[in-house]
Short mmCIF file of N, CA, C and O in Angstrom, two decimals:
data_model
loop_
_atom_site.label_atom_id
_atom_site.label_comp_id
_atom_site.label_asym_id
_atom_site.label_seq_id
_atom_site.Cartn_x
_atom_site.Cartn_y
_atom_site.Cartn_z
N MET U 1 3.98 132.39 -148.66
CA MET U 1 3.20 131.49 -147.85
C MET U 1 2.71 132.14 -146.70
O MET U 1 3.31 133.16 -146.25
N ALA U 2 1.59 131.70 -146.31
CA ALA U 2 0.91 132.40 -145.22
C ALA U 2 1.52 132.04 -143.89
O ALA U 2 1.85 130.82 -143.70
N SER U 3 1.62 132.77 -142.93
CA SER U 3 2.10 132.58 -141.68
C SER U 3 1.25 131.73 -140.80
O SER U 3 -0.04 131.68 -141.18
N HIS U 4 1.69 131.14 -139.79
CA HIS U 4 0.93 130.30 -139.05
C HIS U 4 -0.29 131.14 -138.47
O HIS U 4 -1.49 130.66 -138.24
N GLU U 5 -0.10 132.37 -137.94
CA GLU U 5 -1.19 133.21 -137.37
C GLU U 5 -2.23 133.48 -138.42
O GLU U 5 -3.41 133.36 -138.11
N GLN U 6 -1.84 133.68 -139.65
CA GLN U 6 -2.76 133.93 -140.82
C GLN U 6 -3.53 132.75 -141.07
O GLN U 6 -4.87 132.80 -141.36
N SER U 7 -3.06 131.52 -140.98
CA SER U 7 -3.76 130.34 -141.28
C SER U 7 -4.88 130.13 -140.17
O SER U 7 -5.80 129.65 -140.30
N TYR U 8 -4.28 130.47 -138.87
CA TYR U 8 -5.03 130.26 -137.73
C TYR U 8 -6.35 131.14 -137.84
O TYR U 8 -7.50 130.74 -137.52
N LYS U 9 -6.07 132.35 -138.19
CA LYS U 9 -7.23 133.46 -138.34
C LYS U 9 -8.21 132.99 -139.55
O LYS U 9 -9.45 133.13 -139.40
N ALA U 10 -7.66 132.45 -140.44
CA ALA U 10 -8.52 131.96 -141.77
C ALA U 10 -9.41 130.79 -141.14
O ALA U 10 -10.52 130.76 -141.58
N GLY U 11 -8.75 129.96 -140.57
CA GLY U 11 -9.50 128.69 -140.06
C GLY U 11 -10.69 129.10 -139.12
O GLY U 11 -11.68 128.69 -139.01
N ARG U 12 -10.27 130.04 -138.28
CA ARG U 12 -11.13 130.52 -137.18
C ARG U 12 -12.39 131.33 -137.87
O ARG U 12 -13.58 130.94 -137.51
N ALA U 13 -12.15 132.03 -138.97
CA ALA U 13 -13.23 132.71 -139.62
C ALA U 13 -14.02 131.68 -140.43
O ALA U 13 -15.30 131.90 -140.51
N GLU U 14 -13.46 130.84 -140.96
CA GLU U 14 -14.22 129.65 -141.69
C GLU U 14 -15.03 128.86 -140.72
O GLU U 14 -16.26 128.78 -140.99
N GLY U 15 -14.48 128.67 -139.54
CA GLY U 15 -15.36 127.98 -138.46
C GLY U 15 -16.48 128.80 -138.01
O GLY U 15 -17.55 128.19 -137.78
N ARG U 16 -16.26 129.96 -137.88
CA ARG U 16 -17.36 130.90 -137.43
C ARG U 16 -18.49 130.94 -138.43
O ARG U 16 -19.68 130.96 -138.22
N ALA U 17 -18.03 131.05 -139.80
CA ALA U 17 -19.04 131.13 -140.95
C ALA U 17 -19.78 129.71 -140.89
O ALA U 17 -21.13 129.82 -141.07
N HIS U 18 -19.12 128.64 -140.60
CA HIS U 18 -19.82 127.26 -140.78
C HIS U 18 -20.85 127.23 -139.61
O HIS U 18 -21.95 126.74 -139.81
N GLY U 19 -20.34 127.76 -138.51
CA GLY U 19 -21.22 127.68 -137.27
C GLY U 19 -22.52 128.66 -137.44
O GLY U 19 -23.59 128.21 -137.08
N GLU U 20 -22.33 129.77 -138.06
CA GLU U 20 -23.31 130.61 -138.31
C GLU U 20 -24.50 130.03 -139.46
O GLU U 20 -25.68 130.06 -139.16
N GLN U 21 -23.91 129.33 -140.28
CA GLN U 21 -24.83 128.69 -141.39
C GLN U 21 -25.50 127.46 -140.64
O GLN U 21 -26.72 127.30 -140.81
N MET U 22 -24.90 126.77 -139.70
CA MET U 22 -25.50 125.64 -138.86
C MET U 22 -26.58 126.33 -138.02
O MET U 22 -27.78 125.79 -137.96
N LYS U 23 -26.22 127.31 -137.37
CA LYS U 23 -27.31 128.05 -136.54
C LYS U 23 -28.38 128.51 -137.35
O LYS U 23 -29.51 128.30 -136.94
N GLU U 24 -28.20 129.03 -138.42
CA GLU U 24 -29.38 129.62 -139.40
C GLU U 24 -30.26 128.40 -139.82
O GLU U 24 -31.41 128.56 -139.73
N SER U 25 -29.44 127.23 -140.10
CA SER U 25 -30.20 126.18 -140.66
C SER U 25 -31.17 125.65 -139.63
O SER U 25 -32.13 125.11 -139.81
N MET U 26 -30.56 125.36 -138.25
CA MET U 26 -31.32 124.94 -137.12
C MET U 26 -32.55 125.99 -136.90
O MET U 26 -33.62 125.34 -136.46
N LYS U 27 -32.45 127.17 -137.01
CA LYS U 27 -33.55 128.08 -136.77
C LYS U 27 -34.55 127.94 -137.78
O LYS U 27 -35.72 127.77 -137.46
N GLU U 28 -34.06 127.59 -139.06
CA GLU U 28 -35.10 127.44 -140.01
C GLU U 28 -35.81 126.03 -139.93
O GLU U 28 -37.06 125.98 -139.83
N LYS U 29 -35.18 125.16 -139.53
CA LYS U 29 -35.93 123.77 -139.28
C LYS U 29 -36.72 123.91 -138.02
O LYS U 29 -37.77 123.28 -137.99
N ALA U 30 -36.44 124.69 -136.84
CA ALA U 30 -37.24 124.89 -135.77
C ALA U 30 -38.53 125.64 -136.06
O ALA U 30 -39.50 125.28 -135.62
N GLU U 31 -38.34 126.69 -136.87
CA GLU U 31 -39.36 127.43 -137.42
C GLU U 31 -40.50 126.56 -138.30
O GLU U 31 -41.69 126.57 -138.13
N ALA U 32 -39.98 125.73 -139.12
CA ALA U 32 -40.79 124.80 -139.98
C ALA U 32 -41.41 123.80 -139.09
O ALA U 32 -42.68 123.43 -139.29
N ALA U 33 -40.81 123.19 -138.13
CA ALA U 33 -41.34 122.35 -137.06
C ALA U 33 -42.45 123.03 -136.43
O ALA U 33 -43.51 122.46 -136.12
N LYS U 34 -42.33 124.30 -135.81
CA LYS U 34 -43.26 124.95 -135.09
C LYS U 34 -44.40 125.27 -136.00
O LYS U 34 -45.58 125.02 -135.60
N GLN U 35 -44.28 125.56 -137.21
CA GLN U 35 -45.45 125.90 -138.33
C GLN U 35 -46.18 124.62 -138.50
O GLN U 35 -47.41 124.53 -138.39
N LYS U 36 -45.49 123.52 -138.62
CA LYS U 36 -46.04 122.25 -138.76
C LYS U 36 -47.04 121.87 -137.67
O LYS U 36 -48.03 121.29 -137.68
N THR U 37 -46.54 122.04 -136.47
CA THR U 37 -47.09 121.84 -135.15
C THR U 37 -48.54 122.57 -135.26
O THR U 37 -49.60 122.13 -134.86
N MET U 38 -48.38 123.97 -135.56
CA MET U 38 -49.59 124.75 -135.51
C MET U 38 -50.58 124.39 -136.38
O MET U 38 -51.82 124.30 -136.18
N GLU U 39 -50.17 123.88 -137.64
CA GLU U 39 -51.15 123.31 -138.59
C GLU U 39 -51.85 122.23 -138.18
O GLU U 39 -52.93 122.02 -138.44
N THR U 40 -51.01 121.25 -137.60
CA THR U 40 -51.52 119.96 -137.05
C THR U 40 -52.52 120.31 -135.84
O THR U 40 -53.68 119.59 -135.88
N ALA U 41 -52.19 121.24 -135.13
CA ALA U 41 -53.17 121.53 -133.98
C ALA U 41 -54.47 122.09 -134.47
O ALA U 41 -55.50 121.93 -134.03
N GLU U 42 -54.31 123.08 -135.42
CA GLU U 42 -55.59 123.63 -136.03
C GLU U 42 -56.33 122.76 -136.64
O GLU U 42 -57.49 122.67 -136.76
N ALA U 43 -55.88 121.73 -137.39
CA ALA U 43 -56.67 120.63 -138.23
C ALA U 43 -57.33 119.76 -137.07
O ALA U 43 -58.47 119.49 -137.24
N ALA U 44 -56.53 119.54 -135.93
CA ALA U 44 -57.29 118.67 -134.77
C ALA U 44 -58.46 119.42 -134.32
O ALA U 44 -59.39 118.96 -133.98
N LYS U 45 -58.16 120.88 -134.09
CA LYS U 45 -59.41 121.68 -133.58
C LYS U 45 -60.59 121.58 -134.54
O LYS U 45 -61.64 121.52 -133.90
N GLN U 46 -60.30 121.70 -135.75
CA GLN U 46 -61.49 121.80 -136.76
C GLN U 46 -62.12 120.31 -136.76
O GLN U 46 -63.32 120.28 -136.81
N LYS U 47 -61.34 119.22 -136.69
CA LYS U 47 -61.88 117.76 -136.54
C LYS U 47 -62.62 117.80 -135.32
O LYS U 47 -63.74 117.13 -135.40
N THR U 48 -62.16 118.17 -134.27
CA THR U 48 -62.92 118.03 -133.06
C THR U 48 -64.21 118.84 -133.09
O THR U 48 -65.28 118.48 -132.52
N ARG U 49 -64.11 120.03 -133.56
CA ARG U 49 -65.30 121.03 -133.68
C ARG U 49 -66.37 120.32 -134.58
O ARG U 49 -67.41 120.18 -134.23
N GLY U 50 -65.87 119.58 -135.57
CA GLY U 50 -66.79 118.98 -136.50
C GLY U 50 -67.47 117.69 -135.81
O GLY U 50 -68.70 117.51 -135.83
N ALA U 51 -66.74 117.07 -135.15
CA ALA U 51 -67.10 115.95 -134.38
C ALA U 51 -68.23 116.22 -133.22
O ALA U 51 -69.29 115.62 -133.14
N ALA U 52 -67.89 117.35 -132.65
CA ALA U 52 -68.81 117.94 -131.51
C ALA U 52 -70.13 118.45 -132.25
O ALA U 52 -71.22 118.03 -131.64
N GLU U 53 -70.04 119.14 -133.31
CA GLU U 53 -71.18 119.40 -134.04
C GLU U 53 -72.23 118.18 -134.32
O GLU U 53 -73.38 118.22 -134.33
N THR U 54 -71.48 117.26 -134.97
CA THR U 54 -72.18 116.04 -135.42
C THR U 54 -72.89 115.26 -134.33
O THR U 54 -74.01 114.92 -134.29
N THR U 55 -72.14 115.43 -133.18
CA THR U 55 -72.58 114.64 -131.88
C THR U 55 -73.82 115.42 -131.36
O THR U 55 -74.90 114.82 -130.98
N ASN U 56 -73.78 116.71 -131.42
CA ASN U 56 -74.78 117.65 -131.02
C ASN U 56 -76.07 117.54 -131.84
O ASN U 56 -77.14 117.31 -131.33
N ASP U 57 -75.83 117.37 -133.04
CA ASP U 57 -76.88 117.12 -134.00
C ASP U 57 -77.59 115.75 -133.81
O ASP U 57 -78.89 115.63 -133.77
N LYS U 58 -76.81 114.73 -133.51
CA LYS U 58 -77.35 113.50 -133.36
C LYS U 58 -78.15 113.36 -132.00
O LYS U 58 -79.20 112.75 -131.74
N THR U 59 -77.58 114.13 -131.06
CA THR U 59 -78.26 114.17 -129.73
C THR U 59 -79.63 114.87 -129.76
O THR U 59 -80.59 114.28 -129.20
N LYS U 60 -79.64 115.95 -130.57
CA LYS U 60 -80.86 116.66 -130.70
C LYS U 60 -81.94 115.77 -131.52
O LYS U 60 -83.14 115.80 -131.17
N GLN U 61 -81.62 115.03 -132.59
CA GLN U 61 -82.40 114.08 -133.25
C GLN U 61 -82.87 113.08 -132.36
O GLN U 61 -84.15 112.63 -132.28
N THR U 62 -82.15 112.44 -131.70
CA THR U 62 -82.53 111.47 -130.61
C THR U 62 -83.46 111.96 -129.59
O THR U 62 -84.46 111.20 -129.30
N ALA U 63 -83.14 113.05 -129.04
CA ALA U 63 -83.99 113.49 -127.90
C ALA U 63 -85.38 113.94 -128.57
O ALA U 63 -86.44 113.62 -127.94
N GLY U 64 -85.30 114.51 -129.87
CA GLY U 64 -86.75 114.76 -130.61
C GLY U 64 -87.39 113.42 -130.81
O GLY U 64 -88.65 113.50 -130.55
N ALA U 65 -86.78 112.44 -131.32
CA ALA U 65 -87.42 111.06 -131.39
C ALA U 65 -88.02 110.62 -130.15
O ALA U 65 -89.09 110.15 -130.11
N ALA U 66 -87.16 110.74 -129.09
CA ALA U 66 -87.55 110.23 -127.83
C ALA U 66 -88.78 110.95 -127.11
O ALA U 66 -89.73 110.41 -126.75
N ARG U 67 -88.91 112.35 -127.56
CA ARG U 67 -89.97 113.14 -127.08
C ARG U 67 -91.24 112.76 -127.86
O ARG U 67 -92.30 112.51 -127.08
N GLY U 68 -91.10 112.48 -129.19
CA GLY U 68 -92.15 112.00 -129.93
C GLY U 68 -92.76 110.65 -129.51
O GLY U 68 -93.89 110.43 -129.27
N LYS U 69 -91.85 109.65 -129.16
CA LYS U 69 -92.18 108.20 -128.70
C LYS U 69 -92.93 108.59 -127.28
O LYS U 69 -93.95 107.80 -127.09
N ALA U 70 -92.39 109.45 -126.42
CA ALA U 70 -92.93 109.55 -125.17
C ALA U 70 -94.33 110.11 -125.33
O ALA U 70 -95.30 109.63 -124.51
N GLU U 71 -94.54 110.96 -126.15
CA GLU U 71 -95.88 111.59 -126.29
C GLU U 71 -96.84 110.46 -126.83
O GLU U 71 -98.03 110.41 -126.33
N GLU U 72 -96.39 109.66 -127.81
CA GLU U 72 -97.30 108.71 -128.40
C GLU U 72 -97.57 107.57 -127.27
O GLU U 72 -98.77 107.18 -127.17
N THR U 73 -96.60 107.25 -126.43
CA THR U 73 -96.76 106.38 -125.40
C THR U 73 -97.82 106.92 -124.35
O THR U 73 -98.67 106.15 -123.88
N LYS U 74 -97.57 108.23 -124.01
CA LYS U 74 -98.58 108.88 -123.15
C LYS U 74 -99.99 108.78 -123.64
O LYS U 74 -100.93 108.50 -122.94
N GLU U 75 -100.19 109.14 -124.82
CA GLU U 75 -101.48 109.06 -125.44
C GLU U 75 -101.99 107.72 -125.52
O GLU U 75 -103.08 107.49 -125.04
N THR U 76 -101.19 106.78 -125.75
CA THR U 76 -101.67 105.32 -125.78
C THR U 76 -102.04 104.76 -124.35
O THR U 76 -103.14 104.18 -124.15
N SER U 77 -101.10 105.07 -123.27
CA SER U 77 -101.47 104.63 -122.06
C SER U 77 -102.54 105.39 -121.49
O SER U 77 -103.38 104.80 -120.58
N GLY U 78 -102.76 106.63 -121.86
CA GLY U 78 -103.94 107.41 -121.33
C GLY U 78 -105.20 106.73 -121.79
O GLY U 78 -106.25 106.70 -120.96
N GLY U 79 -105.24 106.35 -122.98
CA GLY U 79 -106.50 105.62 -123.61
C GLY U 79 -106.59 104.27 -122.82
O GLY U 79 -107.74 103.99 -122.47
N ILE U 80 -105.77 103.46 -122.55
CA ILE U 80 -105.69 102.30 -121.87
C ILE U 80 -106.16 102.38 -120.51
O ILE U 80 -107.12 101.87 -119.86
N LEU U 81 -105.69 103.58 -119.82
CA LEU U 81 -105.91 103.82 -118.40
C LEU U 81 -107.53 104.22 -118.32
O LEU U 81 -108.22 103.94 -117.35
N GLN U 82 -107.91 105.00 -119.21
CA GLN U 82 -109.36 105.42 -119.34
C GLN U 82 -110.15 104.28 -119.41
O GLN U 82 -111.16 104.21 -118.78
N GLN U 83 -109.92 103.27 -120.35
CA GLN U 83 -110.81 102.12 -120.51
C GLN U 83 -110.77 101.29 -119.28
O GLN U 83 -111.84 100.74 -118.94
N ALA U 84 -109.52 101.14 -118.67
CA ALA U 84 -109.63 100.39 -117.36
C ALA U 84 -110.38 101.06 -116.29
O ALA U 84 -111.20 100.39 -115.56
N GLY U 85 -110.33 102.44 -116.17
CA GLY U 85 -111.14 103.22 -115.22
C GLY U 85 -112.71 102.90 -115.40
O GLY U 85 -113.47 102.71 -114.55
N GLU U 86 -113.15 102.96 -116.74
CA GLU U 86 -114.47 102.55 -117.09
C GLU U 86 -114.85 101.27 -116.72
O GLU U 86 -116.04 101.00 -116.24
N LYS U 87 -113.97 100.34 -116.90
CA LYS U 87 -114.31 98.98 -116.57
C LYS U 87 -114.48 98.80 -115.05
O LYS U 87 -115.44 98.07 -114.61
N VAL U 88 -113.66 99.42 -114.29
CA VAL U 88 -113.61 99.41 -112.78
C VAL U 88 -114.87 100.00 -112.44
O VAL U 88 -115.68 99.53 -111.41
N ARG U 89 -115.33 101.26 -112.87
CA ARG U 89 -116.44 101.98 -112.53
C ARG U 89 -117.72 101.11 -112.78
O ARG U 89 -118.55 100.99 -112.01
N ASN U 90 -117.76 100.52 -114.03
CA ASN U 90 -118.97 99.77 -114.42
C ASN U 90 -119.12 98.51 -113.44
O ASN U 90 -120.02 98.21 -112.97
N ALA U 91 -117.92 97.78 -113.17
CA ALA U 91 -117.88 96.71 -112.10
C ALA U 91 -118.45 97.07 -110.76
O ALA U 91 -119.23 96.47 -110.27
N ALA U 92 -117.86 98.34 -110.29
CA ALA U 92 -118.48 98.73 -109.08
C ALA U 92 -119.84 98.96 -109.02
O ALA U 92 -120.59 98.73 -108.05
N GLN U 93 -120.38 99.61 -110.04
CA GLN U 93 -121.81 99.92 -110.20
C GLN U 93 -122.57 98.67 -110.40
O GLN U 93 -123.67 98.54 -109.67
N GLY U 94 -122.08 97.67 -111.02
CA GLY U 94 -122.78 96.46 -111.14
C GLY U 94 -122.90 95.75 -109.66
O GLY U 94 -123.90 95.34 -109.30
N ALA U 95 -121.79 95.89 -109.00
CA ALA U 95 -121.67 95.32 -107.71
C ALA U 95 -122.74 96.12 -106.67
O ALA U 95 -123.29 95.48 -105.93
N THR U 96 -122.71 97.38 -106.82
CA THR U 96 -123.65 98.15 -105.87
C THR U 96 -125.00 97.79 -106.34
O THR U 96 -125.89 97.58 -105.37
N ASP U 97 -125.38 97.63 -107.41
CA ASP U 97 -126.83 97.37 -107.91
C ASP U 97 -127.11 95.92 -107.51
O ASP U 97 -128.33 95.69 -106.96
N ALA U 98 -126.21 95.03 -107.44
CA ALA U 98 -126.46 93.69 -107.14
C ALA U 98 -126.73 93.57 -105.52
O ALA U 98 -127.67 92.90 -105.06
N VAL U 99 -125.88 94.36 -104.82
CA VAL U 99 -126.03 94.46 -103.32
C VAL U 99 -127.48 95.02 -103.09
O VAL U 99 -128.32 94.69 -102.08
N LYS U 100 -127.90 96.08 -103.69
CA LYS U 100 -129.16 96.95 -103.58
C LYS U 100 -130.32 95.74 -103.82
O LYS U 100 -131.24 95.72 -103.03
N HIS U 101 -130.16 95.14 -104.93
CA HIS U 101 -131.23 94.15 -105.23
C HIS U 101 -131.38 92.93 -104.18
O HIS U 101 -132.21 92.60 -103.83
N THR U 102 -130.00 92.53 -103.72
CA THR U 102 -130.14 91.44 -102.76
C THR U 102 -130.80 91.86 -101.51
O THR U 102 -131.54 91.05 -100.98
N PHE U 103 -130.69 93.12 -101.08
CA PHE U 103 -131.13 93.59 -99.87
C PHE U 103 -132.37 94.32 -100.01
O PHE U 103 -133.03 94.95 -98.96
N GLY U 104 -132.85 94.45 -101.30
CA GLY U 104 -134.20 94.87 -101.56
C GLY U 104 -134.18 96.46 -101.42
O GLY U 104 -135.32 97.19 -101.04
N MET U 105 -133.00 96.93 -101.63
CA MET U 105 -132.77 98.44 -101.40
C MET U 105 -133.10 99.09 -102.93
O MET U 105 -133.18 100.22 -103.07
N ALA U 106 -133.10 98.38 -103.89
CA ALA U 106 -133.36 98.96 -105.32
C ALA U 106 -134.79 99.35 -105.66
O ALA U 106 -135.64 98.62 -105.02
N ASP U 107 -135.01 100.40 -106.26
CA ASP U 107 -136.43 100.67 -106.63
C ASP U 107 -136.88 99.73 -107.71
O ASP U 107 -136.00 99.17 -108.28
N ALA U 108 -138.01 99.71 -108.17
CA ALA U 108 -138.53 98.77 -109.09
C ALA U 108 -138.00 99.03 -110.44
O ALA U 108 -137.67 98.08 -111.19
N ASP U 109 -137.70 100.41 -110.84
CA ASP U 109 -137.25 100.60 -112.21
C ASP U 109 -135.78 100.19 -112.34
O ASP U 109 -135.46 99.65 -113.31
N GLU U 110 -135.02 100.24 -111.23
CA GLU U 110 -133.59 99.76 -111.14
C GLU U 110 -133.63 98.29 -111.32
O GLU U 110 -132.81 97.60 -112.01
N ASP U 111 -134.53 97.46 -110.60
CA ASP U 111 -134.56 96.17 -110.45
C ASP U 111 -134.96 95.62 -111.98
O ASP U 111 -134.34 94.67 -112.39
N GLU U 112 -136.02 96.29 -112.51
CA GLU U 112 -136.49 95.76 -113.90
C GLU U 112 -135.42 96.10 -114.91
O GLU U 112 -135.27 95.17 -115.76
N HIS U 113 -134.61 97.06 -114.80
CA HIS U 113 -133.59 97.42 -115.72
C HIS U 113 -132.37 96.32 -115.71
O HIS U 113 -131.94 95.93 -116.51
N ASN U 114 -131.92 96.05 -114.41
CA ASN U 114 -130.82 95.26 -114.06
C ASN U 114 -131.16 93.84 -114.17
O ASN U 114 -130.26 92.91 -114.55
N TYR U 115 -132.31 93.47 -113.57
CA TYR U 115 -132.70 92.06 -113.41
C TYR U 115 -134.01 91.76 -113.91
O TYR U 115 -134.99 91.53 -113.02
N PRO U 116 -134.28 91.78 -115.23
CA PRO U 116 -135.69 91.79 -115.80
C PRO U 116 -136.38 90.52 -115.57
O PRO U 116 -137.70 90.62 -115.28
N ALA U 117 -135.70 89.39 -115.46
CA ALA U 117 -136.30 88.21 -115.31
C ALA U 117 -136.84 87.82 -114.02
O ALA U 117 -137.81 86.94 -113.67
N THR U 118 -136.28 88.51 -113.02
CA THR U 118 -136.54 88.29 -111.62
C THR U 118 -137.58 89.28 -110.89
O THR U 118 -137.82 89.04 -109.69
N VAL U 119 -137.79 90.28 -111.49
CA VAL U 119 -138.67 91.33 -110.81
C VAL U 119 -140.31 90.85 -111.09
O VAL U 119 -140.67 90.57 -112.35
N THR U 120 -140.82 91.00 -110.13
CA THR U 120 -142.32 90.79 -110.25
C THR U 120 -142.99 92.09 -109.80
O THR U 120 -142.78 92.54 -108.57
N ARG U 121 -143.73 92.59 -110.63
CA ARG U 121 -144.32 94.03 -110.13
C ARG U 121 -145.70 93.93 -109.50
O ARG U 121 -146.49 93.04 -109.78
N LYS U 122 -145.85 94.61 -108.55
CA LYS U 122 -147.18 94.60 -107.70
C LYS U 122 -147.87 95.83 -108.22
O LYS U 122 -147.66 97.00 -107.93
N ASP U 123 -148.76 95.58 -109.19
CA ASP U 123 -149.71 96.71 -109.68
C ASP U 123 -151.01 96.68 -109.10
O ASP U 123 -151.78 95.76 -108.85
#
C-alpha cells in the first residue's frame, strides 16, 4: 500500500497535469477566437471597401449626369435669353422709330418703311 505522502504526491502531480491541460485548452480557444476576430475584421474591411467603391462610382455617374443636364439647360436657356434679347431690342427700335415719326425726326425713307400708309412724299 502506498503511503499517505505518496498518495499526496500522486494527486498533486495529477492535479498539475490536469491544470496544464486546461491551460493549453484555454490557449487554443483564445487563439481560435483571435483568428475568428481577425477574419471577421478582414471581411468587414472588404465589405466596407466594396461599398465605398460602389458609392464612389454612383457619385461619379450622378455628377456626370448632372453636368450633362446643366450643359443642356445652359444651352436651352442661352437660346431663350437670346430670343428675349432680340424681342426687347426690336421693341426698343420700334419705340424709337415711333417717337421719331411722331416728332417728325425720321427721314422719309424710315417713315415710308415703318409707316407706309401715313407718309406723303413731297416730290
